[in-house]
Short mmCIF file of C-alpha atoms and ligand atoms in Angstrom, two decimals:
data_model
loop_
_atom_site.label_atom_id
_atom_site.label_comp_id
_atom_site.label_asym_id
_atom_site.label_seq_id
_atom_site.Cartn_x
_atom_site.Cartn_y
_atom_site.Cartn_z
CA UNK A 1 89.84 26.01 91.64
CA UNK A 2 88.19 22.67 91.03
CA UNK A 3 86.87 20.38 88.34
CA UNK A 4 83.26 19.41 89.03
CA UNK A 5 81.49 16.50 87.34
CA UNK A 6 77.69 16.62 86.94
CA UNK A 7 77.36 19.47 89.40
CA UNK A 8 73.77 19.56 90.68
CA UNK A 9 73.10 23.28 91.06
CA UNK A 10 70.81 25.96 89.61
CA UNK A 11 71.68 27.65 86.30
CA UNK A 12 72.71 30.82 88.15
CA UNK A 13 75.05 28.87 90.42
CA UNK A 14 76.46 26.91 87.50
CA UNK A 15 77.45 30.11 85.70
CA UNK A 16 78.92 31.63 88.87
CA UNK A 17 80.96 28.47 89.45
CA UNK A 18 82.49 28.97 86.01
CA UNK A 19 83.02 32.74 86.50
CA UNK A 20 84.92 31.81 89.68
CA UNK A 21 87.44 29.82 87.63
CA UNK A 22 86.24 26.25 88.11
CA UNK A 23 85.73 23.72 85.33
CA UNK A 24 82.52 21.72 84.98
CA UNK A 25 82.02 18.47 83.06
CA UNK A 26 78.49 17.33 82.23
CA UNK A 27 78.27 13.65 81.30
CA UNK A 28 74.55 12.96 81.22
CA UNK A 29 73.16 15.10 78.43
CA UNK A 30 71.54 13.04 75.67
CA UNK A 31 71.82 16.00 73.29
CA UNK A 32 75.64 15.83 73.51
CA UNK A 33 75.61 12.17 72.42
CA UNK A 34 73.29 13.11 69.56
CA UNK A 35 75.66 15.88 68.51
CA UNK A 36 78.65 13.49 68.64
CA UNK A 37 76.85 10.91 66.43
CA UNK A 38 75.84 13.61 63.97
CA UNK A 39 79.41 14.98 63.73
CA UNK A 40 80.98 11.51 63.48
CA UNK A 41 78.70 10.71 60.54
CA UNK A 42 79.73 13.90 58.78
CA UNK A 43 83.44 13.14 59.27
CA UNK A 44 83.00 9.52 58.15
CA UNK A 45 81.29 10.79 54.97
CA UNK A 46 84.00 13.41 54.37
CA UNK A 47 86.92 10.96 54.67
CA UNK A 48 85.32 7.70 53.52
CA UNK A 49 86.47 4.95 53.23
CA UNK A 50 89.13 6.06 55.77
CA UNK A 51 88.87 6.27 59.54
CA UNK A 52 88.69 10.03 60.41
CA UNK A 53 91.23 9.56 63.21
CA UNK A 54 93.72 8.30 60.61
CA UNK A 55 92.64 10.50 57.69
CA UNK A 56 95.99 12.34 57.76
CA UNK A 57 97.68 9.09 56.62
CA UNK A 58 95.71 9.23 53.37
CA UNK A 59 95.49 12.92 52.45
CA UNK A 60 98.32 15.40 51.96
CA UNK A 61 98.14 18.56 54.10
CA UNK A 62 97.07 20.75 51.12
CA UNK A 63 94.25 18.38 50.17
CA UNK A 64 93.19 18.08 53.80
CA UNK A 65 93.07 21.88 54.11
CA UNK A 66 90.84 22.06 51.04
CA UNK A 67 88.45 19.37 52.30
CA UNK A 68 88.15 20.89 55.77
CA UNK A 69 87.99 24.43 54.37
CA UNK A 70 84.87 23.45 52.46
CA UNK A 71 83.27 21.22 55.13
CA UNK A 72 83.74 23.42 58.20
CA UNK A 73 81.60 26.42 57.10
CA UNK A 74 78.82 24.04 55.99
CA UNK A 75 78.86 22.33 59.37
CA UNK A 76 79.05 25.60 61.31
CA UNK A 77 76.02 27.13 59.63
CA UNK A 78 73.84 24.01 59.21
CA UNK A 79 70.43 24.38 60.85
CA UNK A 80 70.80 20.91 62.39
CA UNK A 81 74.12 21.90 64.02
CA UNK A 82 72.52 24.98 65.57
CA UNK A 83 69.44 23.08 66.75
CA UNK A 84 71.54 20.40 68.44
CA UNK A 85 73.67 23.05 70.16
CA UNK A 86 70.53 24.74 71.51
CA UNK A 87 69.30 21.35 72.77
CA UNK A 88 72.57 20.80 74.66
CA UNK A 89 72.36 24.22 76.32
CA UNK A 90 68.75 23.90 77.41
CA UNK A 91 69.20 20.28 78.56
CA UNK A 92 72.04 21.57 80.77
CA UNK A 93 69.42 23.77 82.43
CA UNK A 94 70.23 27.21 81.02
CA UNK A 95 67.02 29.13 80.22
CA UNK A 96 66.43 29.68 76.48
CA UNK A 97 64.94 33.17 76.94
CA UNK A 98 68.03 34.40 78.78
CA UNK A 99 70.81 32.56 76.96
CA UNK A 100 72.53 33.69 73.78
CA UNK A 101 74.77 31.32 71.80
CA UNK A 102 77.32 31.45 69.01
CA UNK A 103 77.55 28.88 66.19
CA UNK A 104 79.51 25.64 66.85
CA UNK A 105 83.13 25.52 65.62
CA UNK A 106 84.67 22.17 64.69
CA UNK A 107 88.39 21.97 65.56
CA UNK A 108 90.88 19.56 64.09
CA UNK A 109 94.35 18.81 65.37
CA UNK A 110 96.60 16.60 63.26
CA UNK A 111 99.77 14.85 64.39
CA UNK A 112 102.89 17.01 64.40
CA UNK A 113 104.36 17.24 60.91
CA UNK A 114 100.95 17.27 59.18
CA UNK A 115 98.60 20.22 58.72
CA UNK A 116 99.12 22.60 61.65
CA UNK A 117 98.24 25.99 60.17
CA UNK A 118 95.09 27.71 58.89
CA UNK A 119 92.05 25.48 59.47
CA UNK A 120 94.02 23.33 61.94
CA UNK A 121 95.84 26.11 63.78
CA UNK A 122 97.24 25.17 67.22
CA UNK A 123 96.52 27.91 69.72
CA UNK A 124 99.27 29.16 72.07
CA UNK A 125 98.47 29.94 75.74
CA UNK A 126 95.56 32.39 75.55
CA UNK A 127 92.29 33.50 77.06
CA UNK A 128 89.28 33.94 74.77
CA UNK A 129 88.70 37.32 76.41
CA UNK A 130 91.93 38.45 74.68
CA UNK A 131 89.94 37.91 71.45
CA UNK A 132 87.23 40.38 72.57
CA UNK A 133 84.97 37.77 74.17
CA UNK A 134 82.81 39.23 76.96
CA UNK A 135 83.46 38.40 80.64
CA UNK A 136 80.21 36.38 80.62
CA UNK A 137 81.35 33.99 77.89
CA UNK A 138 81.14 30.31 78.74
CA UNK A 139 82.94 27.88 76.45
CA UNK A 140 81.48 24.44 75.79
CA UNK A 141 84.03 21.90 74.51
CA UNK A 142 83.21 18.36 73.45
CA UNK A 143 85.38 15.67 71.87
CA UNK A 144 84.03 13.72 68.88
CA UNK A 145 86.39 10.77 69.39
CA UNK A 146 88.25 9.89 72.60
CA UNK A 147 90.53 12.83 73.48
CA UNK A 148 94.00 12.01 74.73
CA UNK A 149 96.53 13.77 76.96
CA UNK A 150 98.86 14.03 73.95
CA UNK A 151 96.43 15.67 71.53
CA UNK A 152 93.95 17.89 73.39
CA UNK A 153 94.37 21.06 75.46
CA UNK A 154 95.45 22.08 78.91
CA UNK A 155 94.56 24.77 81.44
CA UNK A 156 96.70 26.81 83.79
CA UNK A 157 94.00 27.15 86.47
CA UNK A 158 96.07 29.10 89.05
CA UNK A 159 96.55 31.87 86.44
CA UNK A 160 92.79 32.31 85.95
CA UNK A 161 92.79 35.57 87.90
CA UNK A 162 96.52 36.37 87.68
CA UNK A 163 97.65 38.81 85.00
CA UNK A 164 100.17 37.35 82.55
CA UNK A 165 102.14 39.24 79.88
CA UNK A 166 100.30 38.95 76.56
CA UNK A 167 99.83 40.49 73.14
CA UNK A 168 96.09 41.23 73.33
CA UNK A 169 96.71 44.98 73.02
CA UNK A 170 97.33 44.40 69.28
CA UNK A 171 93.92 42.77 68.78
CA UNK A 172 90.83 44.61 67.58
CA UNK A 173 87.73 42.53 66.90
CA UNK A 174 86.42 44.63 64.02
CA UNK A 175 89.80 44.91 62.31
CA UNK A 176 90.19 41.15 62.64
CA UNK A 177 86.81 40.62 60.95
CA UNK A 178 87.94 42.78 58.03
CA UNK A 179 91.22 40.84 57.76
CA UNK A 180 89.34 37.55 57.76
CA UNK A 181 87.21 38.83 54.89
CA UNK A 182 90.22 39.50 52.67
CA UNK A 183 91.72 36.07 53.42
CA UNK A 184 88.50 34.04 53.32
CA UNK A 185 89.54 32.03 50.27
CA UNK A 186 93.14 31.45 51.34
CA UNK A 187 92.46 28.20 53.11
CA UNK A 188 96.08 27.21 53.65
CA UNK A 189 97.22 30.56 55.07
CA UNK A 190 96.46 32.06 58.41
CA UNK A 191 96.73 35.83 58.50
CA UNK A 192 94.49 36.64 61.41
CA UNK A 193 95.88 38.22 64.54
CA UNK A 194 96.43 35.61 67.26
CA UNK A 195 96.90 37.14 70.69
CA UNK A 196 98.80 34.89 73.09
CA UNK A 197 100.72 34.88 76.33
CA UNK A 198 104.33 36.05 76.07
CA UNK A 199 106.93 33.51 77.32
CA UNK A 200 104.36 31.85 79.54
CA UNK A 201 105.64 29.28 82.01
CA UNK A 202 102.51 27.51 83.29
CA UNK A 203 102.12 27.27 87.05
CA UNK A 204 100.10 24.09 86.58
CA UNK A 205 99.22 22.29 83.35
CA UNK A 206 95.87 20.67 83.92
CA UNK A 207 94.62 18.32 81.20
CA UNK A 208 90.92 17.55 81.47
CA UNK A 209 89.55 14.83 79.22
CA UNK A 210 85.78 14.41 79.03
CA UNK A 211 84.74 11.25 77.16
CA UNK A 212 82.81 11.52 73.87
CA UNK A 213 79.22 12.20 74.96
CA UNK A 214 80.36 14.54 77.76
CA UNK A 215 80.94 18.29 77.53
CA UNK A 216 83.45 20.49 79.34
CA UNK A 217 82.37 23.99 80.39
CA UNK A 218 84.85 26.73 81.19
CA UNK A 219 84.97 30.51 81.41
CA UNK A 220 86.28 32.45 78.40
CA UNK A 221 88.78 33.97 80.85
CA UNK A 222 90.56 30.64 81.48
CA UNK A 223 94.17 30.48 80.34
CA UNK A 224 94.44 27.47 78.02
CA UNK A 225 96.45 26.07 75.14
CA UNK A 226 96.39 23.38 72.46
CA UNK A 227 98.70 20.46 73.21
CA UNK A 228 100.91 19.55 70.23
CA UNK A 229 99.48 16.34 68.83
CA UNK A 230 101.97 13.49 69.25
CA UNK A 231 99.28 10.81 69.53
CA UNK A 232 99.41 9.56 65.94
CA UNK A 233 95.66 10.19 65.71
CA UNK A 234 93.74 13.19 64.49
CA UNK A 235 91.77 14.96 67.21
CA UNK A 236 88.31 16.31 66.41
CA UNK A 237 86.40 18.45 68.85
CA UNK A 238 83.60 20.99 68.64
CA UNK A 239 83.19 24.07 70.75
CA UNK A 240 80.61 26.78 71.07
CA UNK A 241 79.96 29.62 73.48
CA UNK A 242 77.10 31.10 75.46
CA UNK A 243 76.43 34.43 77.14
CA UNK A 244 73.70 35.02 79.73
CA UNK A 245 71.77 38.23 79.09
CA UNK A 246 70.94 38.98 82.74
CA UNK A 247 74.59 38.53 83.78
CA UNK A 248 75.66 40.82 80.95
CA UNK A 249 73.23 43.54 82.03
CA UNK A 250 74.20 43.18 85.70
CA UNK A 251 77.95 43.06 85.00
CA UNK A 252 78.30 39.59 86.57
CA UNK A 253 81.08 37.59 84.94
CA UNK A 254 84.64 36.36 85.17
CA UNK A 255 87.38 38.79 86.23
CA UNK A 256 89.20 40.43 83.30
CA UNK A 257 92.68 40.83 84.73
CA UNK A 258 94.75 41.35 81.59
CA UNK A 259 92.58 41.81 78.48
CA UNK A 260 93.82 44.80 76.46
CA UNK A 261 91.99 44.14 73.16
CA UNK A 262 89.40 46.46 71.61
CA UNK A 263 85.98 45.86 70.03
CA UNK A 264 83.56 43.16 71.18
CA UNK A 265 82.39 39.76 69.93
CA UNK A 266 79.00 40.23 71.63
CA UNK A 267 77.15 40.70 68.30
CA UNK A 268 78.00 37.08 67.35
CA UNK A 269 75.57 35.80 70.00
CA UNK A 270 71.88 35.14 69.38
CA UNK A 271 69.08 34.29 71.72
CA UNK A 272 68.10 30.62 71.83
CA UNK A 273 64.36 31.31 72.14
CA UNK A 274 63.85 33.87 69.37
CA UNK A 275 67.16 34.26 67.51
CA UNK A 276 67.50 37.95 68.39
CA UNK A 277 70.86 39.62 69.03
CA UNK A 278 71.61 42.13 71.77
CA UNK A 279 70.32 45.58 70.83
CA UNK A 280 72.82 48.11 69.60
CA UNK A 281 72.00 50.65 72.31
CA UNK A 282 72.87 48.15 75.04
CA UNK A 283 76.05 47.08 73.26
CA UNK A 284 77.20 50.68 72.87
CA UNK A 285 76.43 51.40 76.53
CA UNK A 286 78.38 48.36 77.73
CA UNK A 287 81.24 48.23 75.25
CA UNK A 288 81.43 51.71 73.71
CA UNK A 289 80.53 52.90 70.21
CA UNK A 290 82.35 51.18 67.33
CA UNK A 291 84.17 53.27 64.70
CA UNK A 292 81.79 54.24 61.85
CA UNK A 293 83.34 51.89 59.25
CA UNK A 294 83.84 48.92 61.63
CA UNK A 295 83.02 45.40 60.42
CA UNK A 296 80.94 44.43 63.43
CA UNK A 297 80.44 40.75 62.59
CA UNK A 298 82.00 38.22 60.24
CA UNK A 299 79.14 36.22 58.81
CA UNK A 300 78.71 33.44 56.24
CA UNK A 301 77.17 36.03 53.91
CA UNK A 302 80.26 38.20 54.13
CA UNK A 303 82.55 35.23 53.50
CA UNK A 304 80.51 34.24 50.43
CA UNK A 305 80.50 37.77 49.10
CA UNK A 306 84.27 37.85 49.51
CA UNK A 307 84.71 34.53 47.72
CA UNK A 308 82.63 35.75 44.76
CA UNK A 309 84.56 39.02 44.55
CA UNK A 310 87.92 37.25 44.14
FE1 FE2 B 1 90.31 29.32 73.30
#
């Protein structure tokens, strides 16, 4: 498995390269730089007059959790955020009519000893497919400020297609949505299920650091983890995901060697060209029928409704 930089291939080949377990970094997309500027401005505004990378020196963990808990949903659902994400995907060469995307998620990692739960949760070794992501999911990860080896994430590439013991059998996507709803206003507590590898000893810890303005693409089946932040600086990154409709229909995707979760996150994805989701008949055919009372998606509307009810 390799790390390719600015791979010059067709969209179909690009996706297959990722499904095969390789990593791809794209450094020449103007839309990524635009997205970085936009996010930096938002963070500068949120923490002013302080430098966002040193914000943790000025705000207590509880206050930080409150600030981020209010900013993150606004950023995630802003029309401008979504438009910029779509620009990145199409500039990378993926066809709008065929590509579905999920909203961008800002991630924050503060130095050890500061806020490390809830909105700044550090993920253990995991694959996104243990969280009910489809085999076609491609993750797009981009740093907002320079990422460092002591505050970002690492991959265990040799384990891409090797089963590892994990707790994904306890994860159900719909149940997790319902649990998120009841805890939507508890910004300092994290009560969601978090499947992870059990006693994982990485075969190889690969740290890949794209510069701000570049984006790292990897399959949702990659085994990866957050690196505890000992850099003294806060790390800000944004990630989002895509799924290709023709690959989904044809069953082309990454190997699922050890995903035991139930439910599917496929309803979170919407088509870039017309905003449509996958139709329910197709979803049921590919992933099975959900239980009658299942909470199929966790949306901003549901979170707001929950906040008002409490
Ligand atoms: Fe992940």
